[in-house]
């Protein structure tokens, strides 16, 4: 293809045809670009849907994990409470009769002193 002579005069028809060709190419390019953008938008939307599904599944797994951990913590706490109760019961049993013993001690200490015989 030879280089066009930029100094040569052109007719209106030639100018109109050149603009029409250029416009048609521009419209074709815009249509191609719009089609590519629509395809890209569809892929992004599908990816967001898939990502949403994965996030929902992950959330379900986290909820199940939380339930398992809560149950395990509840069992551990209950076992610890039972052990502590057993140990405290031993101490309580050991000092169960303490009030009666203290009453006897206080009675002896606070009783009026006996008079000495002369």
PDB file of C-alpha atoms in Angstrom:
ATOM      1  CA  UNK A   1       0.000   0.000   0.000  1.00  0.00           C
ATOM      2  CA  UNK A   2       1.400   3.342  -1.000  1.00  0.00           C
ATOM      3  CA  UNK A   3       1.590   6.300   1.318  1.00  0.00           C
ATOM      4  CA  UNK A   4      -1.263   8.751   0.609  1.00  0.00           C
ATOM      5  CA  UNK A   5      -0.320  12.189  -0.632  1.00  0.00           C
ATOM      6  CA  UNK A   6      -1.334  14.496   2.198  1.00  0.00           C
ATOM      7  CA  UNK A   7      -1.131  17.571  -0.017  1.00  0.00           C
ATOM      8  CA  UNK A   8      -3.500  16.259  -2.700  1.00  0.00           C
ATOM      9  CA  UNK A   9      -7.005  17.706  -2.580  1.00  0.00           C
ATOM     10  CA  UNK A  10      -9.902  15.380  -1.691  1.00  0.00           C
ATOM     11  CA  UNK A  11     -13.516  15.571  -2.583  1.00  0.00           C
ATOM     12  CA  UNK A  12     -16.312  15.710  -0.101  1.00  0.00           C
ATOM     13  CA  UNK A  13     -17.380  12.248  -1.179  1.00  0.00           C
ATOM     14  CA  UNK A  14     -13.914  10.848  -0.446  1.00  0.00           C
ATOM     15  CA  UNK A  15     -13.923  12.616   2.931  1.00  0.00           C
ATOM     16  CA  UNK A  16     -17.413  11.339   3.706  1.00  0.00           C
ATOM     17  CA  UNK A  17     -16.410   7.772   2.735  1.00  0.00           C
ATOM     18  CA  UNK A  18     -13.240   7.992   4.868  1.00  0.00           C
ATOM     19  CA  UNK A  19     -15.246   9.228   7.884  1.00  0.00           C
ATOM     20  CA  UNK A  20     -17.854   6.560   7.305  1.00  0.00           C
ATOM     21  CA  UNK A  21     -15.184   3.823   7.213  1.00  0.00           C
ATOM     22  CA  UNK A  22     -13.511   5.277  10.282  1.00  0.00           C
ATOM     23  CA  UNK A  23     -16.865   5.497  12.091  1.00  0.00           C
ATOM     24  CA  UNK A  24     -17.715   1.916  11.148  1.00  0.00           C
ATOM     25  CA  UNK A  25     -14.349   0.707  12.450  1.00  0.00           C
ATOM     26  CA  UNK A  26     -14.889   2.706  15.633  1.00  0.00           C
ATOM     27  CA  UNK A  27     -18.373   1.187  16.106  1.00  0.00           C
ATOM     28  CA  UNK A  28     -16.957  -2.306  15.493  1.00  0.00           C
ATOM     29  CA  UNK A  29     -14.202  -1.693  18.037  1.00  0.00           C
ATOM     30  CA  UNK A  30     -16.733  -0.386  20.589  1.00  0.00           C
ATOM     31  CA  UNK A  31     -18.988  -3.417  20.020  1.00  0.00           C
ATOM     32  CA  UNK A  32     -16.015  -5.745  20.472  1.00  0.00           C
ATOM     33  CA  UNK A  33     -15.006  -3.897  23.617  1.00  0.00           C
ATOM     34  CA  UNK A  34     -18.583  -4.028  24.961  1.00  0.00           C
ATOM     35  CA  UNK A  35     -18.763  -7.765  24.271  1.00  0.00           C
ATOM     36  CA  UNK A  36     -15.454  -8.339  26.051  1.00  0.00           C
ATOM     37  CA  UNK A  37     -16.613  -6.221  29.007  1.00  0.00           C
ATOM     38  CA  UNK A  38     -19.890  -8.173  29.207  1.00  0.00           C
ATOM     39  CA  UNK A  39     -17.984 -11.463  29.167  1.00  0.00           C
ATOM     40  CA  UNK A  40     -15.634 -10.166  31.836  1.00  0.00           C
ATOM     41  CA  UNK A  41     -18.575  -8.951  33.931  1.00  0.00           C
ATOM     42  CA  UNK A  42     -20.213 -12.377  33.648  1.00  0.00           C
ATOM     43  CA  UNK A  43     -16.972 -14.093  34.756  1.00  0.00           C
ATOM     44  CA  UNK A  44     -16.585 -11.706  37.703  1.00  0.00           C
ATOM     45  CA  UNK A  45     -20.222 -12.208  38.724  1.00  0.00           C
ATOM     46  CA  UNK A  46     -19.805 -15.986  38.532  1.00  0.00           C
ATOM     47  CA  UNK A  47     -16.630 -15.740  40.609  1.00  0.00           C
ATOM     48  CA  UNK A  48     -18.420 -13.631  43.222  1.00  0.00           C
ATOM     49  CA  UNK A  49     -21.215 -16.186  43.406  1.00  0.00           C
ATOM     50  CA  UNK A  50     -18.677 -18.995  43.798  1.00  0.00           C
ATOM     51  CA  UNK A  51     -16.797 -16.957  46.393  1.00  0.00           C
ATOM     52  CA  UNK A  52     -20.045 -16.327  48.263  1.00  0.00           C
ATOM     53  CA  UNK A  53     -20.791 -20.054  48.254  1.00  0.00           C
ATOM     54  CA  UNK A  54     -17.302 -20.765  49.598  1.00  0.00           C
ATOM     55  CA  UNK A  55     -17.740 -18.116  52.310  1.00  0.00           C
ATOM     56  CA  UNK A  56     -21.096 -19.584  53.331  1.00  0.00           C
ATOM     57  CA  UNK A  57     -19.551 -23.057  53.522  1.00  0.00           C
ATOM     58  CA  UNK A  58     -16.643 -21.666  55.533  1.00  0.00           C
ATOM     59  CA  UNK A  59     -19.089 -19.922  57.866  1.00  0.00           C
ATOM     60  CA  UNK A  60     -20.974 -23.181  58.355  1.00  0.00           C
ATOM     61  CA  UNK A  61     -17.723 -24.957  59.209  1.00  0.00           C
ATOM     62  CA  UNK A  62     -16.814 -22.203  61.676  1.00  0.00           C
ATOM     63  CA  UNK A  63     -20.226 -22.453  63.365  1.00  0.00           C
ATOM     64  CA  UNK A  64     -19.826 -26.237  63.672  1.00  0.00           C
ATOM     65  CA  UNK A  65     -16.299 -25.788  65.038  1.00  0.00           C
ATOM     66  CA  UNK A  66     -17.555 -23.246  67.576  1.00  0.00           C
ATOM     67  CA  UNK A  67     -20.239 -25.693  68.720  1.00  0.00           C
ATOM     68  CA  UNK A  68     -17.681 -28.489  69.131  1.00  0.00           C
ATOM     69  CA  UNK A  69     -15.293 -26.235  71.045  1.00  0.00           C
ATOM     70  CA  UNK A  70     -18.098 -24.977  73.274  1.00  0.00           C
ATOM     71  CA  UNK A  71     -19.141 -28.545  74.071  1.00  0.00           C
ATOM     72  CA  UNK A  72     -15.562 -29.522  74.824  1.00  0.00           C
ATOM     73  CA  UNK A  73     -15.108 -26.486  77.051  1.00  0.00           C
ATOM     74  CA  UNK A  74     -18.379 -27.268  78.825  1.00  0.00           C
ATOM     75  CA  UNK A  75     -17.264 -30.855  79.484  1.00  0.00           C
ATOM     76  CA  UNK A  76     -13.856 -29.723  80.738  1.00  0.00           C
ATOM     77  CA  UNK A  77     -15.404 -27.105  82.993  1.00  0.00           C
ATOM     78  CA  UNK A  78     -17.882 -29.625  84.398  1.00  0.00           C
ATOM     79  CA  UNK A  79     -15.084 -32.118  85.128  1.00  0.00           C
ATOM     80  CA  UNK A  80     -13.020 -29.396  86.790  1.00  0.00           C
ATOM     81  CA  UNK A  81     -16.018 -28.322  88.874  1.00  0.00           C
ATOM     82  CA  UNK A  82     -16.648 -31.904  89.998  1.00  0.00           C
ATOM     83  CA  UNK A  83     -13.002 -32.337  90.995  1.00  0.00           C
ATOM     84  CA  UNK A  84     -13.008 -29.080  92.926  1.00  0.00           C
ATOM     85  CA  UNK A  85     -16.271 -30.004  94.643  1.00  0.00           C
ATOM     86  CA  UNK A  86     -14.779 -33.327  95.725  1.00  0.00           C
ATOM     87  CA  UNK A  87     -11.695 -31.624  97.175  1.00  0.00           C
ATOM     88  CA  UNK A  88     -13.763 -29.003  98.987  1.00  0.00           C
ATOM     89  CA  UNK A  89     -16.072 -31.681 100.386  1.00  0.00           C
ATOM     90  CA  UNK A  90     -13.050 -33.341 102.011  1.00  0.00           C
ATOM     91  CA  UNK A  91     -12.176 -30.043 103.715  1.00  0.00           C
ATOM     92  CA  UNK A  92     -15.799 -29.433 104.722  1.00  0.00           C
ATOM     93  CA  UNK A  93     -16.102 -32.928 106.210  1.00  0.00           C
ATOM     94  CA  UNK A  94     -12.884 -32.431 108.136  1.00  0.00           C
ATOM     95  CA  UNK A  95     -14.181 -29.275 109.842  1.00  0.00           C
ATOM     96  CA  UNK A  96     -17.876 -30.174 110.012  1.00  0.00           C
ATOM     97  CA  UNK A  97     -17.788 -30.534 113.811  1.00  0.00           C
ATOM     98  CA  UNK A  98     -15.745 -27.331 114.288  1.00  0.00           C
ATOM     99  CA  UNK A  99     -18.634 -25.182 115.606  1.00  0.00           C
ATOM    100  CA  UNK A 100     -19.390 -27.688 118.381  1.00  0.00           C
ATOM    101  CA  UNK A 101     -15.703 -27.950 119.297  1.00  0.00           C
ATOM    102  CA  UNK A 102     -15.373 -24.155 119.382  1.00  0.00           C
ATOM    103  CA  UNK A 103     -18.448 -23.903 121.628  1.00  0.00           C
ATOM    104  CA  UNK A 104     -16.737 -26.218 124.128  1.00  0.00           C
ATOM    105  CA  UNK A 105     -13.469 -24.253 123.937  1.00  0.00           C
ATOM    106  CA  UNK A 106     -15.260 -20.932 124.371  1.00  0.00           C
ATOM    107  CA  UNK A 107     -17.254 -22.326 127.289  1.00  0.00           C
ATOM    108  CA  UNK A 108     -14.041 -23.288 129.062  1.00  0.00           C
ATOM    109  CA  UNK A 109     -12.259 -20.020 128.279  1.00  0.00           C
ATOM    110  CA  UNK A 110     -15.133 -17.679 129.019  1.00  0.00           C
ATOM    111  CA  UNK A 111     -16.478 -19.511 132.072  1.00  0.00           C
ATOM    112  CA  UNK A 112     -16.166 -17.749 135.370  1.00  0.00           C
ATOM    113  CA  UNK A 113     -12.983 -18.696 137.084  1.00  0.00           C
ATOM    114  CA  UNK A 114     -13.402 -21.209 139.843  1.00  0.00           C
ATOM    115  CA  UNK A 115     -12.783 -19.995 143.313  1.00  0.00           C
ATOM    116  CA  UNK A 116      -9.849 -21.447 144.993  1.00  0.00           C
ATOM    117  CA  UNK A 117     -10.432 -23.076 148.302  1.00  0.00           C
ATOM    118  CA  UNK A 118      -8.359 -21.946 151.132  1.00  0.00           C
TER     119      UNK A 118
END
